[in-house]
PDB file of C-alpha atoms in Angstrom:
ATOM      1  CA  UNK A   1       0.000   0.000   0.000  1.00  0.00           C
ATOM      2  CA  UNK A   2       0.929   3.642  -0.347  1.00  0.00           C
ATOM      3  CA  UNK A   3       0.752   5.018   3.214  1.00  0.00           C
ATOM      4  CA  UNK A   4       1.019   8.664   4.257  1.00  0.00           C
ATOM      5  CA  UNK A   5       2.173   9.250   7.849  1.00  0.00           C
ATOM      6  CA  UNK A   6       2.202  12.346  10.045  1.00  0.00           C
ATOM      7  CA  UNK A   7       4.312  12.423  13.200  1.00  0.00           C
ATOM      8  CA  UNK A   8       6.874  10.061  11.673  1.00  0.00           C
ATOM      9  CA  UNK A   9       9.751  11.568  13.676  1.00  0.00           C
ATOM     10  CA  UNK A  10       8.289  10.591  17.066  1.00  0.00           C
ATOM     11  CA  UNK A  11       8.951   7.520  19.193  1.00  0.00           C
ATOM     12  CA  UNK A  12       6.341   5.395  17.434  1.00  0.00           C
ATOM     13  CA  UNK A  13       6.780   6.868  13.964  1.00  0.00           C
ATOM     14  CA  UNK A  14      10.516   6.245  13.775  1.00  0.00           C
ATOM     15  CA  UNK A  15       9.880   2.550  14.437  1.00  0.00           C
ATOM     16  CA  UNK A  16       6.762   2.253  12.292  1.00  0.00           C
ATOM     17  CA  UNK A  17       8.169   3.693   9.061  1.00  0.00           C
ATOM     18  CA  UNK A  18      10.964   1.136   8.530  1.00  0.00           C
ATOM     19  CA  UNK A  19       8.679  -1.666   9.692  1.00  0.00           C
ATOM     20  CA  UNK A  20       6.062  -0.820   7.057  1.00  0.00           C
ATOM     21  CA  UNK A  21       8.700  -0.500   4.363  1.00  0.00           C
ATOM     22  CA  UNK A  22      10.069  -3.876   5.381  1.00  0.00           C
ATOM     23  CA  UNK A  23       6.615  -5.317   4.689  1.00  0.00           C
ATOM     24  CA  UNK A  24       6.611  -3.850   1.184  1.00  0.00           C
ATOM     25  CA  UNK A  25       4.531  -0.724   1.750  1.00  0.00           C
ATOM     26  CA  UNK A  26       5.484   2.651   0.281  1.00  0.00           C
ATOM     27  CA  UNK A  27       5.638   5.330   2.983  1.00  0.00           C
ATOM     28  CA  UNK A  28       5.273   9.082   2.452  1.00  0.00           C
ATOM     29  CA  UNK A  29       6.143  11.239   5.469  1.00  0.00           C
ATOM     30  CA  UNK A  30       4.407  14.558   6.132  1.00  0.00           C
ATOM     31  CA  UNK A  31       6.824  17.122   7.610  1.00  0.00           C
ATOM     32  CA  UNK A  32       6.258  20.666   8.878  1.00  0.00           C
ATOM     33  CA  UNK A  33       9.577  21.979   7.530  1.00  0.00           C
ATOM     34  CA  UNK A  34      10.753  22.232   3.941  1.00  0.00           C
ATOM     35  CA  UNK A  35      10.881  18.676   2.539  1.00  0.00           C
ATOM     36  CA  UNK A  36      14.449  17.447   2.173  1.00  0.00           C
ATOM     37  CA  UNK A  37      14.045  13.834   1.072  1.00  0.00           C
ATOM     38  CA  UNK A  38      12.177  12.103  -1.777  1.00  0.00           C
ATOM     39  CA  UNK A  39       9.713  10.519   0.643  1.00  0.00           C
ATOM     40  CA  UNK A  40       8.810  13.811   2.374  1.00  0.00           C
ATOM     41  CA  UNK A  41       5.896  16.145   1.668  1.00  0.00           C
ATOM     42  CA  UNK A  42       5.211  19.417   3.441  1.00  0.00           C
ATOM     43  CA  UNK A  43       2.170  20.393   5.452  1.00  0.00           C
ATOM     44  CA  UNK A  44       1.101  23.049   7.944  1.00  0.00           C
ATOM     45  CA  UNK A  45      -1.844  21.962  10.103  1.00  0.00           C
ATOM     46  CA  UNK A  46      -2.690  25.384  11.625  1.00  0.00           C
ATOM     47  CA  UNK A  47      -3.260  26.794   8.137  1.00  0.00           C
ATOM     48  CA  UNK A  48      -4.814  23.598   6.822  1.00  0.00           C
ATOM     49  CA  UNK A  49      -2.204  23.312   4.074  1.00  0.00           C
ATOM     50  CA  UNK A  50      -0.941  20.042   2.630  1.00  0.00           C
ATOM     51  CA  UNK A  51       1.422  20.037  -0.355  1.00  0.00           C
ATOM     52  CA  UNK A  52      -0.260  19.399  -3.688  1.00  0.00           C
ATOM     53  CA  UNK A  53      -0.016  15.762  -4.610  1.00  0.00           C
ATOM     54  CA  UNK A  54       0.974  14.622  -1.115  1.00  0.00           C
ATOM     55  CA  UNK A  55      -2.035  12.328  -0.826  1.00  0.00           C
ATOM     56  CA  UNK A  56      -2.310  11.293  -4.471  1.00  0.00           C
ATOM     57  CA  UNK A  57      -2.702   7.541  -4.802  1.00  0.00           C
ATOM     58  CA  UNK A  58      -2.701   6.977  -1.042  1.00  0.00           C
ATOM     59  CA  UNK A  59      -4.372   3.847   0.270  1.00  0.00           C
ATOM     60  CA  UNK A  60      -4.153   4.921   3.904  1.00  0.00           C
ATOM     61  CA  UNK A  61      -3.229   7.832   6.169  1.00  0.00           C
ATOM     62  CA  UNK A  62      -1.738   7.249   9.628  1.00  0.00           C
ATOM     63  CA  UNK A  63      -1.900  10.218  12.000  1.00  0.00           C
ATOM     64  CA  UNK A  64       0.606  10.190  14.873  1.00  0.00           C
ATOM     65  CA  UNK A  65       0.652  13.936  15.573  1.00  0.00           C
ATOM     66  CA  UNK A  66       0.578  15.346  19.107  1.00  0.00           C
ATOM     67  CA  UNK A  67       2.731  17.043  21.745  1.00  0.00           C
ATOM     68  CA  UNK A  68       4.003  14.824  24.569  1.00  0.00           C
ATOM     69  CA  UNK A  69       1.455  14.442  27.370  1.00  0.00           C
ATOM     70  CA  UNK A  70       4.066  14.462  30.120  1.00  0.00           C
ATOM     71  CA  UNK A  71       6.726  16.634  28.500  1.00  0.00           C
ATOM     72  CA  UNK A  72       5.850  19.736  30.528  1.00  0.00           C
ATOM     73  CA  UNK A  73       3.915  20.731  33.618  1.00  0.00           C
ATOM     74  CA  UNK A  74       0.264  21.236  32.740  1.00  0.00           C
ATOM     75  CA  UNK A  75      -0.166  24.984  32.626  1.00  0.00           C
ATOM     76  CA  UNK A  76      -3.255  26.350  30.948  1.00  0.00           C
ATOM     77  CA  UNK A  77      -1.159  27.170  27.893  1.00  0.00           C
ATOM     78  CA  UNK A  78       0.333  23.690  27.661  1.00  0.00           C
ATOM     79  CA  UNK A  79      -3.049  22.006  28.056  1.00  0.00           C
ATOM     80  CA  UNK A  80      -4.216  24.084  25.108  1.00  0.00           C
ATOM     81  CA  UNK A  81      -1.130  22.990  23.158  1.00  0.00           C
ATOM     82  CA  UNK A  82      -1.895  19.347  23.963  1.00  0.00           C
ATOM     83  CA  UNK A  83      -5.391  19.823  22.590  1.00  0.00           C
ATOM     84  CA  UNK A  84      -4.486  21.874  19.519  1.00  0.00           C
ATOM     85  CA  UNK A  85      -1.581  19.606  18.551  1.00  0.00           C
ATOM     86  CA  UNK A  86      -4.027  16.709  18.335  1.00  0.00           C
ATOM     87  CA  UNK A  87      -7.414  17.982  17.232  1.00  0.00           C
ATOM     88  CA  UNK A  88      -6.201  20.418  14.541  1.00  0.00           C
ATOM     89  CA  UNK A  89      -3.940  17.989  12.611  1.00  0.00           C
ATOM     90  CA  UNK A  90      -6.535  15.223  12.954  1.00  0.00           C
ATOM     91  CA  UNK A  91      -9.275  17.427  11.525  1.00  0.00           C
ATOM     92  CA  UNK A  92      -7.045  18.568   8.644  1.00  0.00           C
ATOM     93  CA  UNK A  93      -6.113  15.001   7.750  1.00  0.00           C
ATOM     94  CA  UNK A  94      -9.655  13.671   8.164  1.00  0.00           C
ATOM     95  CA  UNK A  95     -10.954  16.292   5.732  1.00  0.00           C
ATOM     96  CA  UNK A  96      -8.135  15.502   3.314  1.00  0.00           C
ATOM     97  CA  UNK A  97      -8.928  11.776   3.536  1.00  0.00           C
ATOM     98  CA  UNK A  98     -12.545  12.590   2.732  1.00  0.00           C
ATOM     99  CA  UNK A  99     -11.656  14.906  -0.149  1.00  0.00           C
ATOM    100  CA  UNK A 100      -9.297  12.381  -1.755  1.00  0.00           C
ATOM    101  CA  UNK A 101     -11.486   9.333  -1.176  1.00  0.00           C
ATOM    102  CA  UNK A 102      -8.759   7.532   0.769  1.00  0.00           C
ATOM    103  CA  UNK A 103     -10.218   4.285   2.136  1.00  0.00           C
ATOM    104  CA  UNK A 104      -8.377   4.004   5.467  1.00  0.00           C
ATOM    105  CA  UNK A 105      -7.562   6.517   8.215  1.00  0.00           C
ATOM    106  CA  UNK A 106      -5.688   5.389  11.329  1.00  0.00           C
ATOM    107  CA  UNK A 107      -5.459   8.081  13.970  1.00  0.00           C
ATOM    108  CA  UNK A 108      -3.587   8.174  17.244  1.00  0.00           C
ATOM    109  CA  UNK A 109      -5.526   8.255  20.497  1.00  0.00           C
ATOM    110  CA  UNK A 110      -4.890   7.278  24.114  1.00  0.00           C
ATOM    111  CA  UNK A 111      -6.122   5.126  26.982  1.00  0.00           C
ATOM    112  CA  UNK A 112      -6.732   8.402  28.809  1.00  0.00           C
ATOM    113  CA  UNK A 113     -10.219   8.084  27.297  1.00  0.00           C
ATOM    114  CA  UNK A 114     -11.218   5.722  30.127  1.00  0.00           C
ATOM    115  CA  UNK A 115     -10.152   7.946  33.013  1.00  0.00           C
ATOM    116  CA  UNK A 116      -9.495   6.116  36.280  1.00  0.00           C
ATOM    117  CA  UNK A 117     -10.856   2.562  36.091  1.00  0.00           C
ATOM    118  CA  UNK A 118      -9.502   1.466  39.473  1.00  0.00           C
ATOM    119  CA  UNK A 119      -9.249  -2.332  39.593  1.00  0.00           C
ATOM    120  CA  UNK A 120     -11.947  -2.805  36.955  1.00  0.00           C
ATOM    121  CA  UNK A 121     -10.683  -4.171  33.633  1.00  0.00           C
ATOM    122  CA  UNK A 122     -12.083  -2.424  30.543  1.00  0.00           C
ATOM    123  CA  UNK A 123     -11.842  -3.021  26.820  1.00  0.00           C
ATOM    124  CA  UNK A 124     -12.950  -0.823  23.915  1.00  0.00           C
ATOM    125  CA  UNK A 125     -16.575  -1.067  25.050  1.00  0.00           C
ATOM    126  CA  UNK A 126     -15.713   0.837  28.238  1.00  0.00           C
ATOM    127  CA  UNK A 127     -17.318   4.222  28.850  1.00  0.00           C
ATOM    128  CA  UNK A 128     -15.443   7.509  28.756  1.00  0.00           C
ATOM    129  CA  UNK A 129     -14.078   8.545  32.112  1.00  0.00           C
ATOM    130  CA  UNK A 130     -13.647  11.934  33.745  1.00  0.00           C
ATOM    131  CA  UNK A 131     -10.873  14.461  33.588  1.00  0.00           C
ATOM    132  CA  UNK A 132      -8.910  16.593  31.172  1.00  0.00           C
ATOM    133  CA  UNK A 133      -7.421  13.650  29.280  1.00  0.00           C
ATOM    134  CA  UNK A 134     -10.760  11.884  28.891  1.00  0.00           C
ATOM    135  CA  UNK A 135     -12.274  15.037  27.417  1.00  0.00           C
ATOM    136  CA  UNK A 136      -9.216  15.629  25.235  1.00  0.00           C
ATOM    137  CA  UNK A 137      -9.326  12.115  23.800  1.00  0.00           C
ATOM    138  CA  UNK A 138     -13.057  12.446  23.109  1.00  0.00           C
ATOM    139  CA  UNK A 139     -12.454  15.620  21.091  1.00  0.00           C
ATOM    140  CA  UNK A 140      -9.370  14.108  19.421  1.00  0.00           C
ATOM    141  CA  UNK A 141     -11.325  11.090  18.236  1.00  0.00           C
ATOM    142  CA  UNK A 142     -14.312  13.209  17.215  1.00  0.00           C
ATOM    143  CA  UNK A 143     -12.002  15.144  14.884  1.00  0.00           C
ATOM    144  CA  UNK A 144     -11.832  12.024  12.668  1.00  0.00           C
ATOM    145  CA  UNK A 145     -15.545  12.413  11.843  1.00  0.00           C
ATOM    146  CA  UNK A 146     -15.136  13.933   8.338  1.00  0.00           C
ATOM    147  CA  UNK A 147     -13.240  10.829   7.201  1.00  0.00           C
ATOM    148  CA  UNK A 148     -15.822   8.441   8.665  1.00  0.00           C
ATOM    149  CA  UNK A 149     -18.697  10.434   7.197  1.00  0.00           C
ATOM    150  CA  UNK A 150     -17.061  10.139   3.766  1.00  0.00           C
ATOM    151  CA  UNK A 151     -16.995   6.355   4.102  1.00  0.00           C
ATOM    152  CA  UNK A 152     -13.392   5.810   5.154  1.00  0.00           C
ATOM    153  CA  UNK A 153     -12.511   3.028   7.573  1.00  0.00           C
ATOM    154  CA  UNK A 154     -11.419   4.894  10.689  1.00  0.00           C
ATOM    155  CA  UNK A 155      -9.432   3.315  13.521  1.00  0.00           C
ATOM    156  CA  UNK A 156      -8.549   5.299  16.643  1.00  0.00           C
ATOM    157  CA  UNK A 157      -5.527   3.746  18.326  1.00  0.00           C
ATOM    158  CA  UNK A 158      -5.809   4.170  22.101  1.00  0.00           C
ATOM    159  CA  UNK A 159      -2.201   3.738  23.124  1.00  0.00           C
ATOM    160  CA  UNK A 160      -0.982   2.952  26.637  1.00  0.00           C
ATOM    161  CA  UNK A 161       2.505   3.357  28.121  1.00  0.00           C
ATOM    162  CA  UNK A 162       4.950   2.458  25.353  1.00  0.00           C
ATOM    163  CA  UNK A 163       8.097   0.622  26.466  1.00  0.00           C
ATOM    164  CA  UNK A 164      11.106   1.154  24.207  1.00  0.00           C
ATOM    165  CA  UNK A 165      14.893   1.018  24.274  1.00  0.00           C
ATOM    166  CA  UNK A 166      15.080   4.785  24.638  1.00  0.00           C
ATOM    167  CA  UNK A 167      12.709   7.703  24.889  1.00  0.00           C
ATOM    168  CA  UNK A 168       9.202   7.741  26.274  1.00  0.00           C
ATOM    169  CA  UNK A 169       8.600   6.232  29.702  1.00  0.00           C
ATOM    170  CA  UNK A 170      11.790   4.147  29.712  1.00  0.00           C
ATOM    171  CA  UNK A 171      13.930   7.116  28.811  1.00  0.00           C
ATOM    172  CA  UNK A 172      12.822   8.717  32.073  1.00  0.00           C
ATOM    173  CA  UNK A 173      12.805   5.840  34.537  1.00  0.00           C
ATOM    174  CA  UNK A 174      15.629   3.599  33.295  1.00  0.00           C
ATOM    175  CA  UNK A 175      18.397   5.852  34.714  1.00  0.00           C
ATOM    176  CA  UNK A 176      16.556   6.101  38.031  1.00  0.00           C
ATOM    177  CA  UNK A 177      16.272   2.326  38.381  1.00  0.00           C
ATOM    178  CA  UNK A 178      19.798   1.728  37.103  1.00  0.00           C
ATOM    179  CA  UNK A 179      21.168   3.812  39.975  1.00  0.00           C
ATOM    180  CA  UNK A 180      19.043   1.929  42.512  1.00  0.00           C
ATOM    181  CA  UNK A 181      16.703   4.854  43.080  1.00  0.00           C
ATOM    182  CA  UNK A 182      13.530   3.259  41.754  1.00  0.00           C
ATOM    183  CA  UNK A 183      10.406   2.785  43.790  1.00  0.00           C
ATOM    184  CA  UNK A 184       6.633   2.791  43.909  1.00  0.00           C
ATOM    185  CA  UNK A 185       4.700   5.903  42.931  1.00  0.00           C
ATOM    186  CA  UNK A 186       1.947   6.728  45.381  1.00  0.00           C
ATOM    187  CA  UNK A 187       0.190   3.615  46.704  1.00  0.00           C
ATOM    188  CA  UNK A 188       1.546   1.486  43.859  1.00  0.00           C
ATOM    189  CA  UNK A 189      -1.904  -0.068  43.502  1.00  0.00           C
ATOM    190  CA  UNK A 190      -2.730   1.807  40.283  1.00  0.00           C
ATOM    191  CA  UNK A 191      -2.693  -0.274  37.093  1.00  0.00           C
ATOM    192  CA  UNK A 192      -0.314   0.715  34.298  1.00  0.00           C
ATOM    193  CA  UNK A 193      -1.459  -0.276  30.763  1.00  0.00           C
ATOM    194  CA  UNK A 194       1.966  -0.951  29.210  1.00  0.00           C
ATOM    195  CA  UNK A 195       2.773  -2.079  25.670  1.00  0.00           C
ATOM    196  CA  UNK A 196       6.131  -2.778  24.044  1.00  0.00           C
ATOM    197  CA  UNK A 197       7.135  -0.601  21.098  1.00  0.00           C
ATOM    198  CA  UNK A 198       7.320  -3.764  18.986  1.00  0.00           C
ATOM    199  CA  UNK A 199       3.674  -4.531  19.742  1.00  0.00           C
ATOM    200  CA  UNK A 200       2.613  -0.902  19.326  1.00  0.00           C
ATOM    201  CA  UNK A 201       4.041  -1.006  15.804  1.00  0.00           C
ATOM    202  CA  UNK A 202       2.562  -4.468  15.311  1.00  0.00           C
ATOM    203  CA  UNK A 203      -0.883  -3.299  16.424  1.00  0.00           C
ATOM    204  CA  UNK A 204      -0.871  -0.338  14.035  1.00  0.00           C
ATOM    205  CA  UNK A 205       0.311  -2.569  11.197  1.00  0.00           C
ATOM    206  CA  UNK A 206      -2.390  -5.131  11.997  1.00  0.00           C
ATOM    207  CA  UNK A 207      -5.048  -2.413  11.908  1.00  0.00           C
ATOM    208  CA  UNK A 208      -3.673  -1.112   8.609  1.00  0.00           C
ATOM    209  CA  UNK A 209      -3.650  -4.500   6.921  1.00  0.00           C
ATOM    210  CA  UNK A 210      -6.960  -5.878   8.248  1.00  0.00           C
ATOM    211  CA  UNK A 211     -10.135  -4.213   6.997  1.00  0.00           C
ATOM    212  CA  UNK A 212     -12.171  -5.856   9.752  1.00  0.00           C
ATOM    213  CA  UNK A 213     -10.633  -3.503  12.345  1.00  0.00           C
ATOM    214  CA  UNK A 214     -12.845  -0.422  12.714  1.00  0.00           C
ATOM    215  CA  UNK A 215     -13.337   2.096  15.522  1.00  0.00           C
ATOM    216  CA  UNK A 216     -11.379   2.285  18.776  1.00  0.00           C
ATOM    217  CA  UNK A 217      -8.498  -0.114  19.290  1.00  0.00           C
ATOM    218  CA  UNK A 218      -6.638  -0.438  22.596  1.00  0.00           C
ATOM    219  CA  UNK A 219      -2.893  -0.628  21.933  1.00  0.00           C
ATOM    220  CA  UNK A 220      -1.992  -2.163  25.285  1.00  0.00           C
ATOM    221  CA  UNK A 221      -0.379  -5.407  26.368  1.00  0.00           C
ATOM    222  CA  UNK A 222      -2.624  -8.320  27.369  1.00  0.00           C
ATOM    223  CA  UNK A 223      -1.563  -8.248  31.037  1.00  0.00           C
ATOM    224  CA  UNK A 224      -1.601  -4.788  32.657  1.00  0.00           C
ATOM    225  CA  UNK A 225       0.132  -4.689  36.045  1.00  0.00           C
ATOM    226  CA  UNK A 226       0.058  -2.432  39.080  1.00  0.00           C
ATOM    227  CA  UNK A 227       2.758   0.168  39.558  1.00  0.00           C
ATOM    228  CA  UNK A 228       4.078  -1.907  42.477  1.00  0.00           C
ATOM    229  CA  UNK A 229       4.434  -4.959  40.236  1.00  0.00           C
ATOM    230  CA  UNK A 230       5.990  -2.847  37.485  1.00  0.00           C
ATOM    231  CA  UNK A 231       8.518  -1.538  39.992  1.00  0.00           C
ATOM    232  CA  UNK A 232       9.342  -5.062  41.174  1.00  0.00           C
ATOM    233  CA  UNK A 233       9.842  -6.428  37.654  1.00  0.00           C
ATOM    234  CA  UNK A 234      11.792  -3.379  36.512  1.00  0.00           C
ATOM    235  CA  UNK A 235      14.160  -3.637  39.495  1.00  0.00           C
ATOM    236  CA  UNK A 236      14.698  -7.343  38.901  1.00  0.00           C
ATOM    237  CA  UNK A 237      15.386  -6.771  35.213  1.00  0.00           C
ATOM    238  CA  UNK A 238      18.110  -4.168  35.863  1.00  0.00           C
ATOM    239  CA  UNK A 239      19.393  -6.108  38.910  1.00  0.00           C
ATOM    240  CA  UNK A 240      19.017  -3.196  41.298  1.00  0.00           C
ATOM    241  CA  UNK A 241      16.959  -2.659  44.457  1.00  0.00           C
ATOM    242  CA  UNK A 242      13.947  -0.366  44.298  1.00  0.00           C
ATOM    243  CA  UNK A 243      13.185   0.372  47.952  1.00  0.00           C
ATOM    244  CA  UNK A 244      11.819   3.872  47.614  1.00  0.00           C
ATOM    245  CA  UNK A 245       8.297   5.224  47.669  1.00  0.00           C
ATOM    246  CA  UNK A 246       7.337   8.589  46.231  1.00  0.00           C
ATOM    247  CA  UNK A 247       4.152   9.762  47.979  1.00  0.00           C
ATOM    248  CA  UNK A 248       1.302  11.202  46.001  1.00  0.00           C
ATOM    249  CA  UNK A 249       1.604  14.675  47.515  1.00  0.00           C
ATOM    250  CA  UNK A 250       5.237  14.892  46.380  1.00  0.00           C
ATOM    251  CA  UNK A 251       4.288  13.888  42.831  1.00  0.00           C
ATOM    252  CA  UNK A 252       1.522  16.483  42.805  1.00  0.00           C
ATOM    253  CA  UNK A 253       3.952  19.152  44.029  1.00  0.00           C
ATOM    254  CA  UNK A 254       6.353  18.396  41.178  1.00  0.00           C
ATOM    255  CA  UNK A 255       4.002  17.397  38.366  1.00  0.00           C
ATOM    256  CA  UNK A 256       0.838  19.287  39.192  1.00  0.00           C
ATOM    257  CA  UNK A 257      -2.378  18.044  37.584  1.00  0.00           C
ATOM    258  CA  UNK A 258      -0.485  15.523  35.439  1.00  0.00           C
ATOM    259  CA  UNK A 259       0.341  13.510  38.583  1.00  0.00           C
ATOM    260  CA  UNK A 260      -3.284  12.481  39.090  1.00  0.00           C
ATOM    261  CA  UNK A 261      -4.135  11.878  35.435  1.00  0.00           C
ATOM    262  CA  UNK A 262      -0.844  10.512  34.155  1.00  0.00           C
ATOM    263  CA  UNK A 263       0.982   8.795  37.047  1.00  0.00           C
ATOM    264  CA  UNK A 264      -1.372   7.975  39.916  1.00  0.00           C
ATOM    265  CA  UNK A 265      -4.386   7.126  37.743  1.00  0.00           C
ATOM    266  CA  UNK A 266      -5.296   3.435  37.539  1.00  0.00           C
ATOM    267  CA  UNK A 267      -6.099   2.151  34.050  1.00  0.00           C
ATOM    268  CA  UNK A 268      -6.619  -1.577  33.741  1.00  0.00           C
ATOM    269  CA  UNK A 269      -7.109  -1.453  29.980  1.00  0.00           C
ATOM    270  CA  UNK A 270      -7.269  -4.649  27.903  1.00  0.00           C
ATOM    271  CA  UNK A 271      -6.687  -5.064  24.123  1.00  0.00           C
ATOM    272  CA  UNK A 272     -10.035  -6.634  23.359  1.00  0.00           C
ATOM    273  CA  UNK A 273     -10.095  -5.842  19.637  1.00  0.00           C
ATOM    274  CA  UNK A 274      -6.547  -7.045  18.998  1.00  0.00           C
ATOM    275  CA  UNK A 275      -7.223 -10.312  20.787  1.00  0.00           C
ATOM    276  CA  UNK A 276     -10.514 -10.883  18.960  1.00  0.00           C
ATOM    277  CA  UNK A 277      -8.862 -10.048  15.648  1.00  0.00           C
ATOM    278  CA  UNK A 278      -6.189 -12.675  16.194  1.00  0.00           C
ATOM    279  CA  UNK A 279      -3.188 -10.419  16.746  1.00  0.00           C
ATOM    280  CA  UNK A 280      -0.231 -12.325  18.219  1.00  0.00           C
ATOM    281  CA  UNK A 281       1.659 -10.287  20.814  1.00  0.00           C
ATOM    282  CA  UNK A 282       5.442 -10.429  20.687  1.00  0.00           C
ATOM    283  CA  UNK A 283       5.468  -9.643  24.402  1.00  0.00           C
ATOM    284  CA  UNK A 284       2.675 -11.254  26.396  1.00  0.00           C
ATOM    285  CA  UNK A 285       4.110 -10.283  29.781  1.00  0.00           C
ATOM    286  CA  UNK A 286       5.825  -7.294  31.325  1.00  0.00           C
ATOM    287  CA  UNK A 287       8.850  -9.482  32.072  1.00  0.00           C
ATOM    288  CA  UNK A 288       9.207 -10.306  28.382  1.00  0.00           C
ATOM    289  CA  UNK A 289       8.760  -6.691  27.285  1.00  0.00           C
ATOM    290  CA  UNK A 290      11.268  -5.280  29.780  1.00  0.00           C
ATOM    291  CA  UNK A 291      13.803  -7.971  29.001  1.00  0.00           C
ATOM    292  CA  UNK A 292      13.587  -7.001  25.337  1.00  0.00           C
ATOM    293  CA  UNK A 293      13.881  -3.232  25.801  1.00  0.00           C
ATOM    294  CA  UNK A 294      16.536  -3.340  28.534  1.00  0.00           C
ATOM    295  CA  UNK A 295      18.842  -5.922  26.935  1.00  0.00           C
TER     296      UNK A 295
END
């Protein structure tokens, strides 16, 4: 297929592009600077501009645009940036998909949709939760409407905590655990919906190549664990103790609102669609995923 991707320079995009090419797909990358390579095309979401011909002959568009949820403290300005960096590009691409009659639109999303689920396991049938992230994800996914209304197959990929060799969550906590400074965050009872980068890429590829996948898709591993269990497995994998505990009030003092919605929130999210669709996970357990990314 000829696949057009936005956000190709991010953690997921840099792994997805070579993977798709390895499977024989042609990949065109949308960039916000002047294109410098044969596979690049320019676009500017705030103005709604996409280079002429960028989407010609495309079989699918994959949208991975969006500022990092935990990159900065959540000021009012940054919360607006989080929203605009998702809803505006998604709307621009959805309208372009509709205008060009492109049959498939895969758009990034997040497990933040479900809010705090406590100990209750939820799949894609779960209701929207409360909070800034739940509202943001609702609006983000709603921005795909023009593509769906035009008859495109739309998949919203609700991604969990992506585990990779570098960057993302591991880029932040690996040094802490390596120096023996790891520990539980808050009570440690909150569930973390992890997924390996290999399976994140695999899930997106599966959705791209299987027309039976439509609507929300949870990109999470099949066995979410509590933060306490994550801490235990992480410490064992790097062969270091993790005796510390960071209380919730300290996390709130440092991280502000993000502490409650991004660190202390419990999200026991299951990949119901992937499992029903027959996707085979490369990493069924946290132990397997951490062993792969920390080798």
